[in-house]
Amino acid sequence: MLWIGARSCSIYMCHIPIWFTVIDVMRRTGPGGETYVPLGFMIAALATLTAADLTYRWLELPLQERGRIRARALDDRGDHATSAQMTTGLSDTG
């Protein structure tokens, strides 16, 4: 459950394109029909979990680390702007 929870955004973003790709490939290459629905589901589920894990490792984790580094740099500088100041561009000195 923790593994799925950590990759939930990737799963959410990957599952629809993969599902439609699997359906399209099965219609074009296989005999199709309702007998192959479980096979299509298993292929789509496996492909979704694989793609979600890869995007989590190659995209999400590096971007999260960049965000942590940026947050530490801002914290070290003493920039503690409120969200309203960040949105409107106001400063404490003005």
Short mmCIF file of N, CA and C in Angstrom, two decimals:
data_model
loop_
_atom_site.label_atom_id
_atom_site.label_comp_id
_atom_site.label_asym_id
_atom_site.label_seq_id
_atom_site.Cartn_x
_atom_site.Cartn_y
_atom_site.Cartn_z
N MET A 1 0.82 -1.19 0.00
CA MET A 1 0.00 0.00 0.00
C MET A 1 0.87 1.26 0.00
N LEU A 2 1.97 1.25 0.73
CA LEU A 2 2.86 2.41 0.72
C LEU A 2 3.47 2.63 -0.66
N TRP A 3 3.81 1.53 -1.34
CA TRP A 3 4.38 1.64 -2.68
C TRP A 3 3.37 2.28 -3.63
N ILE A 4 2.14 1.84 -3.58
CA ILE A 4 1.09 2.40 -4.43
C ILE A 4 0.82 3.85 -4.04
N GLY A 5 0.79 4.13 -2.75
CA GLY A 5 0.54 5.50 -2.30
C GLY A 5 1.62 6.47 -2.75
N ALA A 6 2.86 6.04 -2.75
CA ALA A 6 3.95 6.92 -3.18
C ALA A 6 3.87 7.19 -4.67
N ARG A 7 3.34 6.26 -5.42
CA ARG A 7 3.28 6.40 -6.88
C ARG A 7 1.88 6.73 -7.38
N SER A 8 0.99 7.13 -6.50
CA SER A 8 -0.40 7.34 -6.90
C SER A 8 -0.56 8.41 -7.98
N CYS A 9 0.22 9.46 -7.92
CA CYS A 9 0.13 10.50 -8.95
C CYS A 9 0.58 9.94 -10.29
N SER A 10 1.65 9.19 -10.30
CA SER A 10 2.13 8.59 -11.53
C SER A 10 1.13 7.58 -12.08
N ILE A 11 0.54 6.79 -11.20
CA ILE A 11 -0.48 5.83 -11.63
C ILE A 11 -1.66 6.57 -12.25
N TYR A 12 -2.08 7.64 -11.61
CA TYR A 12 -3.20 8.42 -12.10
C TYR A 12 -2.90 9.00 -13.48
N MET A 13 -1.68 9.50 -13.68
CA MET A 13 -1.33 10.13 -14.94
C MET A 13 -1.09 9.11 -16.06
N CYS A 14 -0.68 7.91 -15.73
CA CYS A 14 -0.32 6.91 -16.74
C CYS A 14 -1.46 5.99 -17.16
N HIS A 15 -2.41 5.75 -16.29
CA HIS A 15 -3.32 4.64 -16.55
C HIS A 15 -4.22 4.82 -17.77
N ILE A 16 -4.72 6.01 -18.03
CA ILE A 16 -5.62 6.20 -19.17
C ILE A 16 -4.90 6.02 -20.51
N PRO A 17 -3.75 6.71 -20.75
CA PRO A 17 -3.07 6.48 -22.03
C PRO A 17 -2.65 5.02 -22.24
N ILE A 18 -2.21 4.38 -21.18
CA ILE A 18 -1.80 2.98 -21.31
C ILE A 18 -3.00 2.10 -21.60
N TRP A 19 -4.10 2.35 -20.91
CA TRP A 19 -5.31 1.54 -21.12
C TRP A 19 -5.76 1.63 -22.58
N PHE A 20 -5.83 2.86 -23.12
CA PHE A 20 -6.26 3.03 -24.51
C PHE A 20 -5.25 2.43 -25.48
N THR A 21 -3.97 2.50 -25.17
CA THR A 21 -2.96 1.90 -26.03
C THR A 21 -3.10 0.38 -26.06
N VAL A 22 -3.30 -0.22 -24.90
CA VAL A 22 -3.46 -1.68 -24.83
C VAL A 22 -4.71 -2.10 -25.59
N ILE A 23 -5.80 -1.39 -25.41
CA ILE A 23 -7.04 -1.72 -26.13
C ILE A 23 -6.82 -1.63 -27.63
N ASP A 24 -6.16 -0.56 -28.08
CA ASP A 24 -5.92 -0.37 -29.50
C ASP A 24 -5.02 -1.46 -30.07
N VAL A 25 -3.95 -1.78 -29.37
CA VAL A 25 -3.02 -2.82 -29.85
C VAL A 25 -3.72 -4.17 -29.88
N MET A 26 -4.53 -4.48 -28.89
CA MET A 26 -5.23 -5.76 -28.88
C MET A 26 -6.27 -5.85 -29.99
N ARG A 27 -6.92 -4.73 -30.30
CA ARG A 27 -7.90 -4.75 -31.40
C ARG A 27 -7.22 -4.94 -32.75
N ARG A 28 -6.04 -4.33 -32.91
CA ARG A 28 -5.35 -4.41 -34.21
C ARG A 28 -4.62 -5.73 -34.42
N THR A 29 -4.08 -6.31 -33.35
CA THR A 29 -3.24 -7.49 -33.53
C THR A 29 -3.90 -8.79 -33.08
N GLY A 30 -4.74 -8.73 -32.09
CA GLY A 30 -5.31 -9.95 -31.54
C GLY A 30 -6.69 -10.23 -32.08
N PRO A 31 -7.22 -11.37 -31.71
CA PRO A 31 -8.57 -11.71 -32.15
C PRO A 31 -9.64 -10.84 -31.49
N GLY A 32 -9.28 -10.20 -30.37
CA GLY A 32 -10.23 -9.31 -29.68
C GLY A 32 -11.35 -10.09 -29.04
N GLY A 33 -12.44 -9.42 -28.83
CA GLY A 33 -13.59 -10.07 -28.21
C GLY A 33 -13.51 -10.01 -26.70
N GLU A 34 -14.59 -10.45 -26.09
CA GLU A 34 -14.69 -10.37 -24.63
C GLU A 34 -13.82 -11.40 -23.93
N THR A 35 -13.39 -12.43 -24.62
CA THR A 35 -12.57 -13.46 -23.97
C THR A 35 -11.19 -12.92 -23.62
N TYR A 36 -10.76 -11.84 -24.27
CA TYR A 36 -9.43 -11.30 -24.02
C TYR A 36 -9.44 -10.10 -23.09
N VAL A 37 -10.58 -9.79 -22.51
CA VAL A 37 -10.66 -8.67 -21.56
C VAL A 37 -9.77 -8.89 -20.34
N PRO A 38 -9.78 -10.08 -19.73
CA PRO A 38 -8.88 -10.27 -18.58
C PRO A 38 -7.41 -10.14 -18.96
N LEU A 39 -7.04 -10.65 -20.13
CA LEU A 39 -5.66 -10.53 -20.59
C LEU A 39 -5.31 -9.06 -20.81
N GLY A 40 -6.19 -8.32 -21.45
CA GLY A 40 -5.96 -6.89 -21.66
C GLY A 40 -5.85 -6.14 -20.36
N PHE A 41 -6.68 -6.49 -19.39
CA PHE A 41 -6.62 -5.84 -18.09
C PHE A 41 -5.28 -6.13 -17.41
N MET A 42 -4.83 -7.37 -17.47
CA MET A 42 -3.56 -7.72 -16.83
C MET A 42 -2.39 -7.01 -17.51
N ILE A 43 -2.41 -6.94 -18.83
CA ILE A 43 -1.33 -6.24 -19.54
C ILE A 43 -1.35 -4.77 -19.19
N ALA A 44 -2.54 -4.16 -19.19
CA ALA A 44 -2.65 -2.73 -18.88
C ALA A 44 -2.23 -2.44 -17.44
N ALA A 45 -2.62 -3.30 -16.52
CA ALA A 45 -2.25 -3.10 -15.11
C ALA A 45 -0.74 -3.21 -14.93
N LEU A 46 -0.13 -4.20 -15.54
CA LEU A 46 1.32 -4.38 -15.44
C LEU A 46 2.06 -3.20 -16.09
N ALA A 47 1.59 -2.79 -17.26
CA ALA A 47 2.23 -1.66 -17.93
C ALA A 47 2.05 -0.37 -17.14
N THR A 48 0.89 -0.18 -16.54
CA THR A 48 0.65 1.01 -15.73
C THR A 48 1.56 1.05 -14.51
N LEU A 49 1.67 -0.07 -13.82
CA LEU A 49 2.53 -0.10 -12.63
C LEU A 49 4.00 0.08 -13.00
N THR A 50 4.41 -0.49 -14.12
CA THR A 50 5.79 -0.32 -14.58
C THR A 50 6.07 1.13 -14.95
N ALA A 51 5.17 1.72 -15.75
CA ALA A 51 5.35 3.12 -16.16
C ALA A 51 5.28 4.05 -14.96
N ALA A 52 4.39 3.77 -14.02
CA ALA A 52 4.27 4.61 -12.83
C ALA A 52 5.55 4.55 -12.00
N ASP A 53 6.13 3.38 -11.86
CA ASP A 53 7.37 3.26 -11.10
C ASP A 53 8.51 4.00 -11.79
N LEU A 54 8.60 3.88 -13.10
CA LEU A 54 9.67 4.57 -13.83
C LEU A 54 9.51 6.08 -13.77
N THR A 55 8.30 6.58 -13.96
CA THR A 55 8.12 8.03 -13.88
C THR A 55 8.32 8.53 -12.46
N TYR A 56 7.97 7.73 -11.47
CA TYR A 56 8.22 8.11 -10.09
C TYR A 56 9.72 8.25 -9.83
N ARG A 57 10.48 7.26 -10.29
CA ARG A 57 11.94 7.27 -10.06
C ARG A 57 12.65 8.34 -10.87
N TRP A 58 12.25 8.51 -12.14
CA TRP A 58 12.98 9.40 -13.04
C TRP A 58 12.47 10.82 -13.06
N LEU A 59 11.23 11.06 -12.65
CA LEU A 59 10.68 12.41 -12.67
C LEU A 59 10.35 12.94 -11.28
N GLU A 60 9.49 12.22 -10.57
CA GLU A 60 9.01 12.74 -9.29
C GLU A 60 10.12 12.89 -8.25
N LEU A 61 10.90 11.84 -8.04
CA LEU A 61 11.94 11.92 -7.01
C LEU A 61 12.97 13.01 -7.31
N PRO A 62 13.51 13.12 -8.54
CA PRO A 62 14.46 14.21 -8.79
C PRO A 62 13.83 15.59 -8.62
N LEU A 63 12.58 15.75 -9.04
CA LEU A 63 11.94 17.05 -8.87
C LEU A 63 11.66 17.36 -7.40
N GLN A 64 11.30 16.35 -6.63
CA GLN A 64 11.12 16.56 -5.19
C GLN A 64 12.43 16.98 -4.54
N GLU A 65 13.52 16.34 -4.93
CA GLU A 65 14.83 16.69 -4.36
C GLU A 65 15.22 18.11 -4.75
N ARG A 66 14.97 18.50 -5.98
CA ARG A 66 15.24 19.88 -6.38
C ARG A 66 14.42 20.85 -5.56
N GLY A 67 13.18 20.50 -5.28
CA GLY A 67 12.34 21.36 -4.44
C GLY A 67 12.88 21.47 -3.02
N ARG A 68 13.35 20.35 -2.47
CA ARG A 68 13.94 20.38 -1.12
C ARG A 68 15.18 21.26 -1.09
N ILE A 69 16.04 21.12 -2.11
CA ILE A 69 17.26 21.94 -2.17
C ILE A 69 16.89 23.41 -2.28
N ARG A 70 15.93 23.73 -3.12
CA ARG A 70 15.50 25.12 -3.28
C ARG A 70 14.90 25.66 -1.99
N ALA A 71 14.10 24.85 -1.30
CA ALA A 71 13.51 25.29 -0.04
C ALA A 71 14.58 25.53 1.02
N ARG A 72 15.58 24.64 1.07
CA ARG A 72 16.67 24.83 2.03
C ARG A 72 17.45 26.11 1.72
N ALA A 73 17.69 26.36 0.45
CA ALA A 73 18.43 27.56 0.05
C ALA A 73 17.65 28.82 0.44
N LEU A 74 16.34 28.81 0.23
CA LEU A 74 15.53 29.96 0.61
C LEU A 74 15.50 30.12 2.13
N ASP A 75 15.43 28.99 2.84
CA ASP A 75 15.41 29.05 4.29
C ASP A 75 16.73 29.56 4.84
N ASP A 76 17.83 29.14 4.24
CA ASP A 76 19.15 29.60 4.68
C ASP A 76 19.33 31.10 4.44
N ARG A 77 18.72 31.61 3.39
CA ARG A 77 18.81 33.04 3.10
C ARG A 77 17.92 33.87 4.03
N GLY A 78 16.98 33.21 4.66
CA GLY A 78 16.07 33.93 5.55
C GLY A 78 14.85 34.48 4.84
N ASP A 79 14.58 34.00 3.64
CA ASP A 79 13.39 34.44 2.92
C ASP A 79 12.19 33.65 3.43
N HIS A 80 11.39 34.31 4.21
CA HIS A 80 10.21 33.66 4.76
C HIS A 80 8.98 34.44 4.30
N ALA A 81 8.77 34.47 3.02
CA ALA A 81 7.62 35.19 2.47
C ALA A 81 6.34 34.39 2.69
N THR A 82 5.27 35.10 2.94
CA THR A 82 3.98 34.44 3.06
C THR A 82 3.47 34.14 1.67
N SER A 83 2.48 33.26 1.57
CA SER A 83 1.95 32.92 0.26
C SER A 83 1.31 34.13 -0.40
N ALA A 84 0.71 35.04 0.39
CA ALA A 84 0.12 36.25 -0.17
C ALA A 84 1.21 37.14 -0.76
N GLN A 85 2.35 37.23 -0.10
CA GLN A 85 3.45 38.02 -0.62
C GLN A 85 4.00 37.41 -1.90
N MET A 86 4.08 36.09 -1.93
CA MET A 86 4.59 35.43 -3.12
C MET A 86 3.64 35.61 -4.29
N THR A 87 2.35 35.59 -4.02
CA THR A 87 1.36 35.73 -5.08
C THR A 87 1.30 37.14 -5.61
N THR A 88 1.31 38.12 -4.72
CA THR A 88 1.16 39.51 -5.13
C THR A 88 2.47 40.21 -5.41
N GLY A 89 3.59 39.63 -4.98
CA GLY A 89 4.88 40.25 -5.19
C GLY A 89 5.19 41.33 -4.17
N LEU A 90 4.47 41.37 -3.06
CA LEU A 90 4.72 42.35 -2.02
C LEU A 90 5.89 41.90 -1.15
N SER A 91 6.56 42.83 -0.55
CA SER A 91 7.66 42.50 0.34
C SER A 91 7.38 43.04 1.73
N ASP A 92 8.19 42.60 2.70
CA ASP A 92 8.05 43.08 4.09
C ASP A 92 8.51 44.51 4.24
N THR A 93 9.38 44.98 3.37
CA THR A 93 9.96 46.31 3.53
C THR A 93 9.08 47.40 2.97
N GLY A 94 8.13 47.07 2.11
CA GLY A 94 7.36 48.07 1.40
C GLY A 94 6.22 48.52 2.18
#
